[in-house]
Coordinates of C-alpha atoms and ligand atoms in Angstrom, one line a residue:
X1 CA 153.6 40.7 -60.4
X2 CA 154.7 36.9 -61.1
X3 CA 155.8 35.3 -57.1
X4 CA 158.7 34.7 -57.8
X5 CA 159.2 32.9 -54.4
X6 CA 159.3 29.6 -56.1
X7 CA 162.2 29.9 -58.5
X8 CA 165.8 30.2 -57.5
X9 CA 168.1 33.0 -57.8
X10 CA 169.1 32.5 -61.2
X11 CA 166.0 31.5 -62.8
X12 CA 165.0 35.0 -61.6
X13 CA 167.9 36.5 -63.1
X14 CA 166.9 35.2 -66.3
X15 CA 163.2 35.5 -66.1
X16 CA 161.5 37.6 -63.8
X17 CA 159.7 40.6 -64.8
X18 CA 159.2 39.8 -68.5
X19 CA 156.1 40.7 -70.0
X20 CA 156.1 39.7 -73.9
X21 CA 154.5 41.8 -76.2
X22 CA 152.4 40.7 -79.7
X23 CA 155.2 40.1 -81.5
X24 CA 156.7 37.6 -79.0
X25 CA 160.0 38.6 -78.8
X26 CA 162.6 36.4 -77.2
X27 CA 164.7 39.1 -75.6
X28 CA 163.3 41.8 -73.9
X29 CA 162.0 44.1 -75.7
X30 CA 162.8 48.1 -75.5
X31 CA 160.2 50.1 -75.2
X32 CA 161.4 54.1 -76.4
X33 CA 158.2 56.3 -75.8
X34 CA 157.7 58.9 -73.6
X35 CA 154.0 58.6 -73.5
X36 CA 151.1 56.2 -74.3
X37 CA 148.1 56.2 -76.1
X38 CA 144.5 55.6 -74.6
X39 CA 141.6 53.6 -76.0
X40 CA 139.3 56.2 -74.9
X41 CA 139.3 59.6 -72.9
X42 CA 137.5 57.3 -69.7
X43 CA 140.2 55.0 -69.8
X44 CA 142.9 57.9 -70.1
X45 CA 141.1 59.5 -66.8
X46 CA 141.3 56.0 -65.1
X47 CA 145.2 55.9 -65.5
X48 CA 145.7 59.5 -64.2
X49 CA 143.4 59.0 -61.1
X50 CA 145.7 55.5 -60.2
X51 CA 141.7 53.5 -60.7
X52 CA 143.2 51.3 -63.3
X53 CA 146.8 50.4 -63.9
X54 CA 149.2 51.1 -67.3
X55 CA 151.4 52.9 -68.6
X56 CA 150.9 56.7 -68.3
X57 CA 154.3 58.8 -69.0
X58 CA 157.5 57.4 -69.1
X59 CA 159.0 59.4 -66.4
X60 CA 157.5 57.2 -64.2
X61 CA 156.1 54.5 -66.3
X62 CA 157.8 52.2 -68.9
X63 CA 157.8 48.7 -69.6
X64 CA 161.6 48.0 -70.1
X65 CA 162.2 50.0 -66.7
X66 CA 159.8 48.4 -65.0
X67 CA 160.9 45.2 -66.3
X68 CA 164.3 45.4 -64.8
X69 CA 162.5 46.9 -61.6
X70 CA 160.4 43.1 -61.2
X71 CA 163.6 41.1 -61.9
X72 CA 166.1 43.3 -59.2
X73 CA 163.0 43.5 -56.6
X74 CA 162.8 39.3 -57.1
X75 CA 166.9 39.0 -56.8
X76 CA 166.7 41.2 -53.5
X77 CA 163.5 39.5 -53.1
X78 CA 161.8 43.0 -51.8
X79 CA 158.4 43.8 -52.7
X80 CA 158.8 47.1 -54.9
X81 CA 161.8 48.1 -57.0
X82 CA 162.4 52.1 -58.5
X83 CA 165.1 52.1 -60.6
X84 CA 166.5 55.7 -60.9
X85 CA 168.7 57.6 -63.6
X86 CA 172.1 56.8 -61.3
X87 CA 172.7 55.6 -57.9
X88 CA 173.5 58.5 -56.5
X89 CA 169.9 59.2 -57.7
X90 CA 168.5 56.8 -55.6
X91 CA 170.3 57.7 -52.6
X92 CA 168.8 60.9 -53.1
X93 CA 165.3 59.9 -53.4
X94 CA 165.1 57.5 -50.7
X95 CA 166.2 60.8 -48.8
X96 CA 163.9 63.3 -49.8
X97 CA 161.4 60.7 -50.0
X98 CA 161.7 59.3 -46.8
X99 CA 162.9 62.3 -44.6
X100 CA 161.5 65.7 -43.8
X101 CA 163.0 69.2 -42.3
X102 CA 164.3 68.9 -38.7
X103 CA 164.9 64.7 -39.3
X104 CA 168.2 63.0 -38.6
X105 CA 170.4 60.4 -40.5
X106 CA 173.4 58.4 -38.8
X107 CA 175.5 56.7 -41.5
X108 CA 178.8 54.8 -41.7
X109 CA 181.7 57.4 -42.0
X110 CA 183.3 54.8 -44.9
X111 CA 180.9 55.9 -47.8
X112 CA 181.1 56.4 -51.4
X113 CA 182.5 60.3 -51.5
X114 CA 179.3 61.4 -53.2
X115 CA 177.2 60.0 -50.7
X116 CA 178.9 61.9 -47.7
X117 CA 178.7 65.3 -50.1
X118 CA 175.1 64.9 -50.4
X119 CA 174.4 64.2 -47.0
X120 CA 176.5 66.5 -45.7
X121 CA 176.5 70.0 -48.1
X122 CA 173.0 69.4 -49.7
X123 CA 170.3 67.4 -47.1
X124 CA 171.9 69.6 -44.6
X125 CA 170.7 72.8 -46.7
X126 CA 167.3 71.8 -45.6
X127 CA 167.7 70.9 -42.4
X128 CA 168.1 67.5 -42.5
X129 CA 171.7 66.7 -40.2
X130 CA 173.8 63.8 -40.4
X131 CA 176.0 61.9 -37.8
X132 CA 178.7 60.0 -38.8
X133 CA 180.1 57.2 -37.4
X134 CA 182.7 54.0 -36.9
X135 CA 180.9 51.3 -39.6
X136 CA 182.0 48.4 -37.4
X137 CA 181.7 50.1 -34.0
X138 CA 177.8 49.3 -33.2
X139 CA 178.2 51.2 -30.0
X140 CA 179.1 54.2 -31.6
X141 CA 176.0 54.0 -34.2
X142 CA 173.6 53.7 -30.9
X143 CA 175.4 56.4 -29.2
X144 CA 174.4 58.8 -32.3
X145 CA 171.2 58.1 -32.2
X146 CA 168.3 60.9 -31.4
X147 CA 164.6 61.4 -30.9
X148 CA 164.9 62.7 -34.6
X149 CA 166.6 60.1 -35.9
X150 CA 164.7 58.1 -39.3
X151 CA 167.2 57.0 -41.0
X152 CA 170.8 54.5 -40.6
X153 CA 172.5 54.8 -44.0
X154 CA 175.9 52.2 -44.6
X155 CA 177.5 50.3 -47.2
X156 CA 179.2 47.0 -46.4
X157 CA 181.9 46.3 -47.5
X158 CA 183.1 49.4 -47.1
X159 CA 185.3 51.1 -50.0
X160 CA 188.3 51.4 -50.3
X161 CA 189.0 49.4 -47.1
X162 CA 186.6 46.5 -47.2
X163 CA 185.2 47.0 -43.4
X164 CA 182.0 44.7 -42.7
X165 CA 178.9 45.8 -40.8
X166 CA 177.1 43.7 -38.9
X167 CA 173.6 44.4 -40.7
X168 CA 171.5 42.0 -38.4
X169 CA 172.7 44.2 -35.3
X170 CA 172.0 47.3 -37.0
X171 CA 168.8 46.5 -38.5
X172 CA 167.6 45.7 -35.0
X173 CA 168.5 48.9 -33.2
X174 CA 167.4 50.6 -36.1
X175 CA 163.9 48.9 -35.5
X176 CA 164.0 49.4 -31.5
X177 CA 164.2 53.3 -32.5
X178 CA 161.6 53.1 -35.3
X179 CA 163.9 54.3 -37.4
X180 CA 164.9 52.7 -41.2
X181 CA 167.9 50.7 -41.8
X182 CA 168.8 51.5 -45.6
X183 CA 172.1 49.5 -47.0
X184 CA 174.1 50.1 -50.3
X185 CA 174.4 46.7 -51.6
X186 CA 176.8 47.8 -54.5
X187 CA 179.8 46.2 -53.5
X188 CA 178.5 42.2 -53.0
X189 CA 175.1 42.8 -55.2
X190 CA 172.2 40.3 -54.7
X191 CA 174.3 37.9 -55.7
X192 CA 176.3 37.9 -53.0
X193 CA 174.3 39.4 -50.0
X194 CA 170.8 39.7 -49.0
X195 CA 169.9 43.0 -46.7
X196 CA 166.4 42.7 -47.0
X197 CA 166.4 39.1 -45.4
X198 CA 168.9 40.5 -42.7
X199 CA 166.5 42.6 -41.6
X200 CA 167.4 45.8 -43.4
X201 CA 164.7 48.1 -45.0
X202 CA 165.8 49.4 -47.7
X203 CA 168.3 49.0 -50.3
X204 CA 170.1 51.0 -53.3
X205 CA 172.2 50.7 -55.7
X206 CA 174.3 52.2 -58.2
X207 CA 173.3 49.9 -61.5
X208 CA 176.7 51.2 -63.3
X209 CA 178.6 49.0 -60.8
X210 CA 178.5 45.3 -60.7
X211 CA 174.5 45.1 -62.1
X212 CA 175.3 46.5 -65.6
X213 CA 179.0 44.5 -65.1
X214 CA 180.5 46.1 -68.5
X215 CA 181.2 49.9 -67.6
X216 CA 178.4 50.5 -70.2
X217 CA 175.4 52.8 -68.6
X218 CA 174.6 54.9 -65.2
X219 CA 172.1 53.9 -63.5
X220 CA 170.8 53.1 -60.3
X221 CA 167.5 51.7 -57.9
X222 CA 165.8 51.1 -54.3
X223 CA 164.3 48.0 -53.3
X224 CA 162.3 47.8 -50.2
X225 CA 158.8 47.6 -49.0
X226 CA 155.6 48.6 -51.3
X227 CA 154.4 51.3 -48.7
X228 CA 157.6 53.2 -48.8
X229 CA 159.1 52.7 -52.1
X230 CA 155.8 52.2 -53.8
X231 CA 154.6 55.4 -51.9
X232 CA 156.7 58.3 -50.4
X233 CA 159.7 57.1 -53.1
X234 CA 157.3 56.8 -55.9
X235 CA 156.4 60.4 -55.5
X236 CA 159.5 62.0 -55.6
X237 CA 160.5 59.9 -58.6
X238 CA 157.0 60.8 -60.3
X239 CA 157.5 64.6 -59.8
X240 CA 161.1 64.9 -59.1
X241 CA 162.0 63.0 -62.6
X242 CA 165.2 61.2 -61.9
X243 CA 164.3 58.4 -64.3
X244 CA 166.7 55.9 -65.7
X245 CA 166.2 55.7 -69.3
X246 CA 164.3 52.6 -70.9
X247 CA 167.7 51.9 -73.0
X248 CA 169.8 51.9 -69.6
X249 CA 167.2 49.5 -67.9
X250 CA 167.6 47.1 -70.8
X251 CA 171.3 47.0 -70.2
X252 CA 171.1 46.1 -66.7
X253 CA 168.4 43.7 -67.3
X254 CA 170.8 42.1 -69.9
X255 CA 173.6 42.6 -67.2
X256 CA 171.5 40.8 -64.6
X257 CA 171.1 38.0 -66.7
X258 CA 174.6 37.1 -65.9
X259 CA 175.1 38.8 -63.0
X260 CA 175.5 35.5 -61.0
X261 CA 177.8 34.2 -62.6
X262 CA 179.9 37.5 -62.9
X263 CA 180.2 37.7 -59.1
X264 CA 181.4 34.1 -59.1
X265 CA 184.1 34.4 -61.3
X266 CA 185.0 38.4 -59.6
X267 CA 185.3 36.5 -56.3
X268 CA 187.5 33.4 -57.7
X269 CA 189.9 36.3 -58.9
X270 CA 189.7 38.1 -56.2
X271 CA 190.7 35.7 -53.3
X272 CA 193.4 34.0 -55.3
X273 CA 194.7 37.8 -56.1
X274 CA 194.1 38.7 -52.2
X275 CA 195.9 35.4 -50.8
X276 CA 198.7 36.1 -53.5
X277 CA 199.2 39.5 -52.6
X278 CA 199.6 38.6 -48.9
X279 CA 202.8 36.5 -50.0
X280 CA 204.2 39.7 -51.8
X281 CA 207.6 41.1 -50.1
X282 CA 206.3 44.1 -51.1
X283 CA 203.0 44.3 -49.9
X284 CA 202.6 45.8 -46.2
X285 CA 198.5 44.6 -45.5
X286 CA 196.0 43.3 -47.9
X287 CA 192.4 44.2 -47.0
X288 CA 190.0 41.4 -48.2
X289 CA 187.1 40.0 -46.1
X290 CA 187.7 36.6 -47.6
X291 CA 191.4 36.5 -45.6
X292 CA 191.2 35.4 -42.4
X293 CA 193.5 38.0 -41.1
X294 CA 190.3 40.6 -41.8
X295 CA 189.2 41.7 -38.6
X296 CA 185.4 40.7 -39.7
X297 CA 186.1 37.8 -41.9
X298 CA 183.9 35.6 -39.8
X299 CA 181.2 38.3 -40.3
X300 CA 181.8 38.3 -43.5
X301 CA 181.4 34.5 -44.3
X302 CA 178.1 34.6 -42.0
X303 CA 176.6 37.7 -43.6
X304 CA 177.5 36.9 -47.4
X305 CA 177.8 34.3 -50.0
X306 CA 181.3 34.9 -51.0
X307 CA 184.2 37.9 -50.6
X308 CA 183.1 40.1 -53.9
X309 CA 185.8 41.5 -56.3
X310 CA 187.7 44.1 -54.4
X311 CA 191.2 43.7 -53.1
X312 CA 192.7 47.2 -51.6
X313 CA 196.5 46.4 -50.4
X314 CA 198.9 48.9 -49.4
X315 CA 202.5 48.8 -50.6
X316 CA 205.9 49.6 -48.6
X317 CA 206.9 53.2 -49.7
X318 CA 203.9 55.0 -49.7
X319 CA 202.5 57.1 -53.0
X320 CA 205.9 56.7 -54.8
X321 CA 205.9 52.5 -54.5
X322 CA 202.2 52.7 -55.4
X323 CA 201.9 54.8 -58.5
X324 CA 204.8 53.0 -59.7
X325 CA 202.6 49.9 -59.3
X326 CA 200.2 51.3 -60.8
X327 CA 202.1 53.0 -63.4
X328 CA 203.8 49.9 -64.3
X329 CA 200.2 47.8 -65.4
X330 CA 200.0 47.0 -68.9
X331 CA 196.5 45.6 -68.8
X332 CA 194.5 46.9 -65.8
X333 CA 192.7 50.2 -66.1
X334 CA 193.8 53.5 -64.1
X335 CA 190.7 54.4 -63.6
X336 CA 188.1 54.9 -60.5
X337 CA 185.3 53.1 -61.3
X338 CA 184.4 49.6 -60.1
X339 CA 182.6 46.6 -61.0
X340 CA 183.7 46.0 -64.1
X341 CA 184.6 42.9 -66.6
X342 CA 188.0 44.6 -67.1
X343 CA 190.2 44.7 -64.0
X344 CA 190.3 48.7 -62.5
X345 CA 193.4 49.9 -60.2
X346 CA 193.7 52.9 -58.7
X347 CA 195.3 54.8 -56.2
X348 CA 192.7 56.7 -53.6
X349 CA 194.5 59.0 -51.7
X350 CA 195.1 61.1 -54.6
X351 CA 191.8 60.6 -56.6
X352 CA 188.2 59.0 -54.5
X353 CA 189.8 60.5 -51.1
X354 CA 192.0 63.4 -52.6
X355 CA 190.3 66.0 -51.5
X356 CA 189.4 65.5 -47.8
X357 CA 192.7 66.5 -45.7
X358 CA 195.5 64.3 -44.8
X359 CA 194.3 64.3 -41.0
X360 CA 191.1 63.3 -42.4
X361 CA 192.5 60.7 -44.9
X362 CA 195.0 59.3 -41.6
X363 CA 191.8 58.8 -39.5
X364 CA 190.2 57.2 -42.3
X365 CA 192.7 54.5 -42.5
X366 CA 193.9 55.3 -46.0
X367 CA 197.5 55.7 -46.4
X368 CA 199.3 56.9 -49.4
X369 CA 201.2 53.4 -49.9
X370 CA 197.1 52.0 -50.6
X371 CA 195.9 50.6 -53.8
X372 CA 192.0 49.6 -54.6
X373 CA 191.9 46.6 -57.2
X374 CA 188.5 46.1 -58.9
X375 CA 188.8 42.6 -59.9
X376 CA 187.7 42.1 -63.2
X377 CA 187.4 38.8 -65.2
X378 CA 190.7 38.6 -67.1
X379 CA 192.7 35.6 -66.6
X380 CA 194.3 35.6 -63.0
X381 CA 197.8 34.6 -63.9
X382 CA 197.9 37.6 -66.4
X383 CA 196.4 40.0 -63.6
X384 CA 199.4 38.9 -61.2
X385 CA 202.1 39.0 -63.6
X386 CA 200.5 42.5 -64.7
X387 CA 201.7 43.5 -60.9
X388 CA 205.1 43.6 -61.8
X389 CA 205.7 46.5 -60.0
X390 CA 205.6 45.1 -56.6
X391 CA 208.6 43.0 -57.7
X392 CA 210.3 45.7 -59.3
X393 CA 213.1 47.5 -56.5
Ligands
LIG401 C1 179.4 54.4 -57.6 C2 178.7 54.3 -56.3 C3 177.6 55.1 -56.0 C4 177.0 56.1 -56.9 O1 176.5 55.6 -58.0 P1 176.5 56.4 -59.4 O2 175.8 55.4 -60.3 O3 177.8 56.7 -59.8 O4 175.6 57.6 -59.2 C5 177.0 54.9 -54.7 N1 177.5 54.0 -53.8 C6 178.5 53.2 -54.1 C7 179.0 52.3 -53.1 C8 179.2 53.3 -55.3 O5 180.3 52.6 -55.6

């Protein structure tokens, strides 16, 4: 692989991974095969004993995946890169690659829903238990901890509230207990935040979000060191099969291309819409790390580049004000997803967090007066004026 150490951020965006083919194609080219051909039956026994490198099967070889593996492994700048067929796929392998029967995960109780079902109903299945605990409360996380403990699992920012963990302190009790600190880095991407250089281990992510940037393809990946990505993770992706497509992996390599300036242009939308907000008669709290009344902004502005493109706020008048908020957007989405070119809104105690309990939902922080905005790249004035609903009586 290319060192990519020399080039900035963007040219790496742009460049890294690329391996032309005869034709010399411009644009990266997409490589639909499932298997390969060999010169020679030695040559075919080389691949399948790992003695010479190439392509073998596409489940777990491919050009155009492993094209967009180089270029996300030299934006997270981590040695070895899996991309996987969605990100919950990747949280999955980094589990079953990583952990055994009888090991023990503490993670951030403020994570994706999916990620606390399959941590909670399926790992546990075979024995593998998880804590969960307060994302910003660093005591809490050490208090959890046990002699079977491998694994920390968080995301920061946090959804839908935008909490901030402190990775550098996590990263180093995590190391004091030999155990893994593994970060989601959906939410800010590369582009934004750097877990690897903050000490974390490992990092995933769900491709559909921010990477692919157009609501296009599912997909996901895990950065981290060659000896566990490139080993235990490898495995389970060579036998376990939970492959991103080549076709997928040249949308996100397409969406990475821009990816920078995406996130720049999410985040200028974003903390206009957040300051805006806060001025809003109707508007109770606005949760925004780039605010300085966010309890970790100065976290936030030491930890990452910028605020990303969520915006939660919650409304006076609980679920009634806020669906007719919602209700009243002629432009934004209503939709759950995130991450997107097009602005999302939606309302998550009755969708994301509808079906934990209210008790649950009330600890949680998320009251039924809160609405998540995904900040997409529309023009701002338009995306204000499209929250008529907070002026309405
Ligand atoms: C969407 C999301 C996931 C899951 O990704 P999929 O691609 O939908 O499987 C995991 N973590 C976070 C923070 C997400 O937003």
């Amino acid at each position: 692989m290319t060192d990519w150490d020399e080039f900035g951020f963007n040219t790496r965006a742009v460049r890294a991974g690329q391996v032309r083919s005869d034709e010399g194609e411009h644009s990266e080219a997409i490589f639909p095969t499932s298997s390969y051909v060999f010169e020679n039956a030695a040559q075919a026994a080389a691949r399948f004993a790992n003695k010479e490198p190439g392509n073998i099967y596409s489940r777990f070889t491919n050009p155009t995946v492993r094209n967009f593996e180089q270029r996300l492994a030299a934006l997270e700048g981590g040695e070895r890169c899996m991309a996987t067929a969605s990100g919950m796929a990747a949280i999955f392998s980094t589990c079953l690659g990583l952990l055994k029967a009888g090991d023990h995960i503490v993670a951030s109780r403020s994570l994706f829903g999916s990620t606390v079902t399959l941590l909670n109903n399926i790992l546990a299945k075979f024995a593998i238990k998880t804590t969960f605990v307060d994302l910003t409360d660093i005591d809490s996380w050490r208090v959890a901890l046990q002699p079977s403990t491998k694994l920390l699992f968080l995301e920061t920012p946090s959804n839908p509230l935008m909490e901030v963990a402190d990775i550098s302190a996590l990263a180093e009790l995590a190391h004091a207990r030999n155990c893994l600190l593994v970060v989601d880095n959906c939410f800010c991407t590369p582009a934004l935040q750097k877990p690897l250089s903050l000490g974390a281990d490992i990092v995933v992510h769900s491709a559909t979000k921010y990477l692919d940037g157009q609501g296009r393809c599912i997909g996901g990946a895990i950065v981290g060191p060659e000896k566990q990505v490139g080993g235990d993770i490898f495995a389970i992706l060579r036998s376990g099969g939970p492959t991103m497509s080549p076709f997928n992996a040249w949308v996100f390599l397409k969406g990475l291309e821009t990816l920078s300036l995406r996130m720049q242009k999410h985040c200028d939308n974003a903390e206009t819409l957040a300051h805006w907000l806060e001025k809003q008669e109707a508007v109770e709290r606005v949760y925004y790390p780039g605010l300085p009344s966010h309890p970790q902004h100065e976290l936030a502005k030491k930890q990452q580049g910028r605020f990303g493109g969520l915006v939660s706020f919650e409304v006076k008048g609980g679920q009634e004000a806020a669906w007719r908020v919602i209700d009243s957007t002629r432009i934004m989405s209503i939709t759950a997803n995130l991450g997107d070119a097009k602005t999302t809104i939606t309302h998550p105690a009755t969708t994301t967090h509808g079906r934990i309990t209210p008790e649950q939902r009330r600890a949680a922080g998320i009251n039924d007066g809160l609405i998540r905005i995904s900040v997409g790249l529309e023009d701002i004035e338009d995306l204000q004026a499209d929250l008529r609903g907070l002026r309405l009586e």
